[in-house]
mmCIF file of N, CA, C and O in Angstrom:
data_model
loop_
_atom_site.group_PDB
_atom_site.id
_atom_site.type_symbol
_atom_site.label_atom_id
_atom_site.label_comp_id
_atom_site.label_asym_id
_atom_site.label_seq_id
_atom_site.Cartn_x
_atom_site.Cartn_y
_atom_site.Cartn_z
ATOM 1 N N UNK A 1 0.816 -1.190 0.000
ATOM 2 C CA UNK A 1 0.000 0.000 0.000
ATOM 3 C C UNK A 1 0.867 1.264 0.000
ATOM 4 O O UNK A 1 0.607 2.356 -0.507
ATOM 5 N N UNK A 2 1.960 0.874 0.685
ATOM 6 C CA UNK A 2 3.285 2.267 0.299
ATOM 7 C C UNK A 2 2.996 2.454 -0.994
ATOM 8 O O UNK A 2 2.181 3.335 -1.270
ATOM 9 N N UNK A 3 3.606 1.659 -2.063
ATOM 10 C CA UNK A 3 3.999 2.148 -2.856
ATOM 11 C C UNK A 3 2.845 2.807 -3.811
ATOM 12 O O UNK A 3 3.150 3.709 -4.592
ATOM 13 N N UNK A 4 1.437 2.290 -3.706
ATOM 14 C CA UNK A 4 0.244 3.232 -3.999
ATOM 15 C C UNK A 4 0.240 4.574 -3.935
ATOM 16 O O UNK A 4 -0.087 5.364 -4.820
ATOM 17 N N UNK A 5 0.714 4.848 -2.572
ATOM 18 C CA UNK A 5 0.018 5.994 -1.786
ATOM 19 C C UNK A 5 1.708 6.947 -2.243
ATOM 20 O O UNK A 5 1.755 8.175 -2.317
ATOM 21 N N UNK A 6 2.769 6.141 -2.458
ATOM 22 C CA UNK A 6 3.998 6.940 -2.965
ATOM 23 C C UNK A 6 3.592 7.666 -4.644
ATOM 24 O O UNK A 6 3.666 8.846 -4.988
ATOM 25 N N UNK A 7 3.158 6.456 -5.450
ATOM 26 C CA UNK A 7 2.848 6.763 -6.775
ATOM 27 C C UNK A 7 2.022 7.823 -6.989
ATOM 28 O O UNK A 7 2.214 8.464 -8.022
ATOM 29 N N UNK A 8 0.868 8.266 -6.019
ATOM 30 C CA UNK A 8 -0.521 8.669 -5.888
ATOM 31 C C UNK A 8 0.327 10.118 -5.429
ATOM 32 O O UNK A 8 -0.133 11.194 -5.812
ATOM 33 N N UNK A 9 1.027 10.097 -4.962
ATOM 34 C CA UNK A 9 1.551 11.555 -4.383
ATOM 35 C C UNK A 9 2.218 11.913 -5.432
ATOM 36 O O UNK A 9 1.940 12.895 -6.121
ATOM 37 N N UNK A 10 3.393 10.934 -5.675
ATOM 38 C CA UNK A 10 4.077 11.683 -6.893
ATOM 39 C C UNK A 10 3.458 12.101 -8.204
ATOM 40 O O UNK A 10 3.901 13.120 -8.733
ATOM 41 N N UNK A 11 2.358 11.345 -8.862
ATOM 42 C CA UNK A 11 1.924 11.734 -9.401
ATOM 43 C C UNK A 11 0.957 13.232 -9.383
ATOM 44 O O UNK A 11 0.640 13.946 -10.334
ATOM 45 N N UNK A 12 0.658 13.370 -7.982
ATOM 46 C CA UNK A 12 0.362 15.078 -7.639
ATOM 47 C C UNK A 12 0.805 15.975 -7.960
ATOM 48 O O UNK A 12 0.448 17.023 -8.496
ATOM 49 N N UNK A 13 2.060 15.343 -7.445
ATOM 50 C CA UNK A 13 3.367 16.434 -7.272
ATOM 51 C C UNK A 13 4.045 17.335 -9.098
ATOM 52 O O UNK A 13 4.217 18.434 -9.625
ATOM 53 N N UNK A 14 4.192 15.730 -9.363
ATOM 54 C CA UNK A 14 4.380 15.912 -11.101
ATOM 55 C C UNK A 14 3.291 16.815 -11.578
ATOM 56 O O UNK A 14 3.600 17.945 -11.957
ATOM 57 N N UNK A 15 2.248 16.488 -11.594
ATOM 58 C CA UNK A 15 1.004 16.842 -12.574
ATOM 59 C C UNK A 15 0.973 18.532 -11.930
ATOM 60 O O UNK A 15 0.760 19.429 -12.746
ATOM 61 N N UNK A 16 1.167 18.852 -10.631
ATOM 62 C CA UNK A 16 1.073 20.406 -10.897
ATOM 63 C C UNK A 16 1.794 21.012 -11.809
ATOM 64 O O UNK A 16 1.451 22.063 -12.351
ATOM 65 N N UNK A 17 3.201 20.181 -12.124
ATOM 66 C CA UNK A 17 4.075 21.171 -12.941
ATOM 67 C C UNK A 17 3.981 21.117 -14.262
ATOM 68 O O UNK A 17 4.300 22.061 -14.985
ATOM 69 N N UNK A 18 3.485 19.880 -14.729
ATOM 70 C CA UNK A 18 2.815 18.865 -15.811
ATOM 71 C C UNK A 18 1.966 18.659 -16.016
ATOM 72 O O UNK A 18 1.842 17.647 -15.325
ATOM 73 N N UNK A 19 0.371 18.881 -16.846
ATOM 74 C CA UNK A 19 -0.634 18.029 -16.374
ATOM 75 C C UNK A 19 -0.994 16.863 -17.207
ATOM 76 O O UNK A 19 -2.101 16.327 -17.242
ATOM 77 N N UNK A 20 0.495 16.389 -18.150
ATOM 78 C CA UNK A 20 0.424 15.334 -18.721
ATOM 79 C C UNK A 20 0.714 14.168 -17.633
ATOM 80 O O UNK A 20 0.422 13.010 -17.931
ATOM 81 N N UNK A 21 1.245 14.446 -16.464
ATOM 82 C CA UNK A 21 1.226 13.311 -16.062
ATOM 83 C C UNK A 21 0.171 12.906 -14.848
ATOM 84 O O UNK A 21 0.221 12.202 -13.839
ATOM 85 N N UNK A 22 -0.855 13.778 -15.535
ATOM 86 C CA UNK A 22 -2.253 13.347 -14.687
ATOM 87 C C UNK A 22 -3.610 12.632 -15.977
ATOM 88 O O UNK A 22 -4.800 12.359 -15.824
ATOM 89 N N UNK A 23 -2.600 12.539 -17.288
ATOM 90 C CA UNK A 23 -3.418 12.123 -18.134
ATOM 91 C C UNK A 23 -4.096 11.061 -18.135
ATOM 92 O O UNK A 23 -3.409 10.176 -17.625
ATOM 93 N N UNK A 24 -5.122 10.673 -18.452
ATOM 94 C CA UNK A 24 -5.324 9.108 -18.810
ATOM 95 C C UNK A 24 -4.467 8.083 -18.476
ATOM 96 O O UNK A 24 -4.386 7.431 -17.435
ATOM 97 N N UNK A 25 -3.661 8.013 -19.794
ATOM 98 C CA UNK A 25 -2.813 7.318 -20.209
ATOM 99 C C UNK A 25 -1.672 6.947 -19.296
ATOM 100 O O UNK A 25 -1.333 5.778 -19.114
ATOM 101 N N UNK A 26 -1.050 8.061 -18.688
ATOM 102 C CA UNK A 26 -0.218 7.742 -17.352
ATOM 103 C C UNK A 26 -0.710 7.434 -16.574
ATOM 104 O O UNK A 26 -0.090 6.565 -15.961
ATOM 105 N N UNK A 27 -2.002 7.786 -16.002
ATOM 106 C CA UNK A 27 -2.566 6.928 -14.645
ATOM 107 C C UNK A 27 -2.807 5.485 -15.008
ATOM 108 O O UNK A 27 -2.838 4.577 -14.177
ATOM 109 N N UNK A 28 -2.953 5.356 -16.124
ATOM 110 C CA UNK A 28 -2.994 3.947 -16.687
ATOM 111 C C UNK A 28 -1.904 3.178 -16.524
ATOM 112 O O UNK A 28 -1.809 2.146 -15.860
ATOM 113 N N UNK A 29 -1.311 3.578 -16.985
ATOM 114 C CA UNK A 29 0.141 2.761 -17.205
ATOM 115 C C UNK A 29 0.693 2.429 -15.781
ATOM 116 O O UNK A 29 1.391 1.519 -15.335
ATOM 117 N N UNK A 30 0.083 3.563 -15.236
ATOM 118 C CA UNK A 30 0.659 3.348 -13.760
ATOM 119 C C UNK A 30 0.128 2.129 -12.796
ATOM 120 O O UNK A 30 0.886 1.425 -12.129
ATOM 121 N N UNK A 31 -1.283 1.997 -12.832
ATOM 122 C CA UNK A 31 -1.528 1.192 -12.441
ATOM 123 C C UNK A 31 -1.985 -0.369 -13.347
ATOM 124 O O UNK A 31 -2.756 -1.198 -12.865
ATOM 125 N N UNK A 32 -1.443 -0.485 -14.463
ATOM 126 C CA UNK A 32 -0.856 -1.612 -14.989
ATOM 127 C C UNK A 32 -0.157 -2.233 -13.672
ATOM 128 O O UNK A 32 -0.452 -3.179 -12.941
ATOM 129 N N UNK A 33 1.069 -1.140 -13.687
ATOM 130 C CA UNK A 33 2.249 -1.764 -12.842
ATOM 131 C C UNK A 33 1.900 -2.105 -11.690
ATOM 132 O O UNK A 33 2.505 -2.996 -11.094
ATOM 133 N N UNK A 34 0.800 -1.426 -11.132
ATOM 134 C CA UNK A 34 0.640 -1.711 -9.377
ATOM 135 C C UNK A 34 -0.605 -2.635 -9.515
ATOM 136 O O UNK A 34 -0.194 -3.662 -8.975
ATOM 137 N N UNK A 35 -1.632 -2.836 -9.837
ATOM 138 C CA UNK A 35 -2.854 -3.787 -9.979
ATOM 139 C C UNK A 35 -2.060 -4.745 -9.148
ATOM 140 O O UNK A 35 -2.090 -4.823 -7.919
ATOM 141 N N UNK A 36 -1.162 -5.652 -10.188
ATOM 142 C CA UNK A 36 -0.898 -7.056 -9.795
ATOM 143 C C UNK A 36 -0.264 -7.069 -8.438
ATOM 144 O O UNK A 36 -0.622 -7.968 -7.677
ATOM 145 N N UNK A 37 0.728 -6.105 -7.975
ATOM 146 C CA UNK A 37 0.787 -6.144 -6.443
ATOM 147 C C UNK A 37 0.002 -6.051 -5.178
ATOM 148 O O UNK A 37 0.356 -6.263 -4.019
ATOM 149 N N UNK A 38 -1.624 -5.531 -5.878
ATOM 150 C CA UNK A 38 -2.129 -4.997 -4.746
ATOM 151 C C UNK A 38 -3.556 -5.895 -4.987
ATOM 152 O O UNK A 38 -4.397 -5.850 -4.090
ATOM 153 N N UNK A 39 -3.715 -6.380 -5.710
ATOM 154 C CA UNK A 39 -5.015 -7.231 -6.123
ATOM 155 C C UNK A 39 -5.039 -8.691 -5.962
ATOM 156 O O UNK A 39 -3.954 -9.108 -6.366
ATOM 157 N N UNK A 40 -5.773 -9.648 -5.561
ATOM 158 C CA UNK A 40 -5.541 -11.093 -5.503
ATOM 159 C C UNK A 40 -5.662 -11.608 -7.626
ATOM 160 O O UNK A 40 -6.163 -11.008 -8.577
ATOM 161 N N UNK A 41 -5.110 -12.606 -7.542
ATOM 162 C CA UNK A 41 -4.942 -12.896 -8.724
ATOM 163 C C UNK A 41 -6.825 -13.040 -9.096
ATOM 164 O O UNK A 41 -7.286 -12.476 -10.089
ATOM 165 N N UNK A 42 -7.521 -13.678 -8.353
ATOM 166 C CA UNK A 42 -8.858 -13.989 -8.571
ATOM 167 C C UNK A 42 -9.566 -13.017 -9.432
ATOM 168 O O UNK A 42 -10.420 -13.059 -10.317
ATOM 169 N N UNK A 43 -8.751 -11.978 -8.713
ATOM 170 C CA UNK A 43 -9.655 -10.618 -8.876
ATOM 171 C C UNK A 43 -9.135 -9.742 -10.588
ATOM 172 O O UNK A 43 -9.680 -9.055 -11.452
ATOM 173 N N UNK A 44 -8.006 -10.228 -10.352
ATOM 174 C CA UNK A 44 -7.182 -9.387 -11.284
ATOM 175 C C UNK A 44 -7.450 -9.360 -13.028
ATOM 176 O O UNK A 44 -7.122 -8.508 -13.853
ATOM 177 N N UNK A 45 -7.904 -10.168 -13.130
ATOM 178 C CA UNK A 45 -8.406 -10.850 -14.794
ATOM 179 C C UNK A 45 -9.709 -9.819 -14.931
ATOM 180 O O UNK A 45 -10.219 -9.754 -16.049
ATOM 181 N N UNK A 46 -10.275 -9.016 -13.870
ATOM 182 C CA UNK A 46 -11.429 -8.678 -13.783
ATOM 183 C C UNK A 46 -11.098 -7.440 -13.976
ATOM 184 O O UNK A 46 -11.937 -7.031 -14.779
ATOM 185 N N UNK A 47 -10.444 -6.664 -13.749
ATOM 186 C CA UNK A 47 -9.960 -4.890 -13.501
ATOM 187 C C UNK A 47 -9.666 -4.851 -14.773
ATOM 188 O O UNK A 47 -9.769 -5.762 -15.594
ATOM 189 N N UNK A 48 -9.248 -3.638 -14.941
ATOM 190 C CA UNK A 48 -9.168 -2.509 -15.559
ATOM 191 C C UNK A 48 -8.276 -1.539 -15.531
ATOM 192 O O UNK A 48 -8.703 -0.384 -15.555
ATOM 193 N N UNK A 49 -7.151 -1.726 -15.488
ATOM 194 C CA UNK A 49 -6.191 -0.482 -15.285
ATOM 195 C C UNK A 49 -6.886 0.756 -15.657
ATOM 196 O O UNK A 49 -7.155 1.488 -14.705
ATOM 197 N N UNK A 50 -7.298 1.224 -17.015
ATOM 198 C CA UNK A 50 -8.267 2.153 -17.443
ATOM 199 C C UNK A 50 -9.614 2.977 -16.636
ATOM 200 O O UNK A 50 -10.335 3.913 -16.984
ATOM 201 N N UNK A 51 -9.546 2.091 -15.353
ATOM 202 C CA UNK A 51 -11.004 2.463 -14.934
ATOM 203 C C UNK A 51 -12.092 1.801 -15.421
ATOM 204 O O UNK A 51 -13.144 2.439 -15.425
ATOM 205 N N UNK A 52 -12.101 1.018 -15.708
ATOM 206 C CA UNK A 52 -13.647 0.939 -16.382
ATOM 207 C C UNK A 52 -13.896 0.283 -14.985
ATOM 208 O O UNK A 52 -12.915 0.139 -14.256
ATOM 209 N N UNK A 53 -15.260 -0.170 -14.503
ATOM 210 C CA UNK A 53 -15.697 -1.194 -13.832
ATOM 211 C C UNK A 53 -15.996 -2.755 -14.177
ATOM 212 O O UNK A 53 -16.333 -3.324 -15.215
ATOM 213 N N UNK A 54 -15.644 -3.333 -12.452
ATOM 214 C CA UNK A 54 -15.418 -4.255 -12.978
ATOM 215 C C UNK A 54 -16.419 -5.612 -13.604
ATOM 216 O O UNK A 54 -17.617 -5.609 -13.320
ATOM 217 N N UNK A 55 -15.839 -6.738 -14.456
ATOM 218 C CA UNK A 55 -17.201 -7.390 -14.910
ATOM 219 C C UNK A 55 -17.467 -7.903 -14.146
ATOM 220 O O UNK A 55 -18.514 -8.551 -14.171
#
């Protein structure tokens, strides 16, 4: 959950100076990378990095 709540800040931090890295596409990518650490596998086939909800 650190590293969530690290990503989730930095990405704050960035995006004031940037607001490409509050785009879509980077919050995406971002949590590509974190899903699988923080999700049970059960669950994981089901998400969405993108946001969508799940099926």
């Amino acid at each position: 959950m650190t590293t969530v709540m690290a990503a989730t800040v930095g990405l704050e931090v960035l995006g004031a100076r940037d607001a490409h890295w509050l785009s879509e596409g980077t919050v995406s990518r971002i949590w590509r990378v974190l899903l699988p650490s923080v999700a049970p596998d059960s669950l994981l086939a089901q998400l969405d990095a993108g946001g969508a909800a799940p099926r």
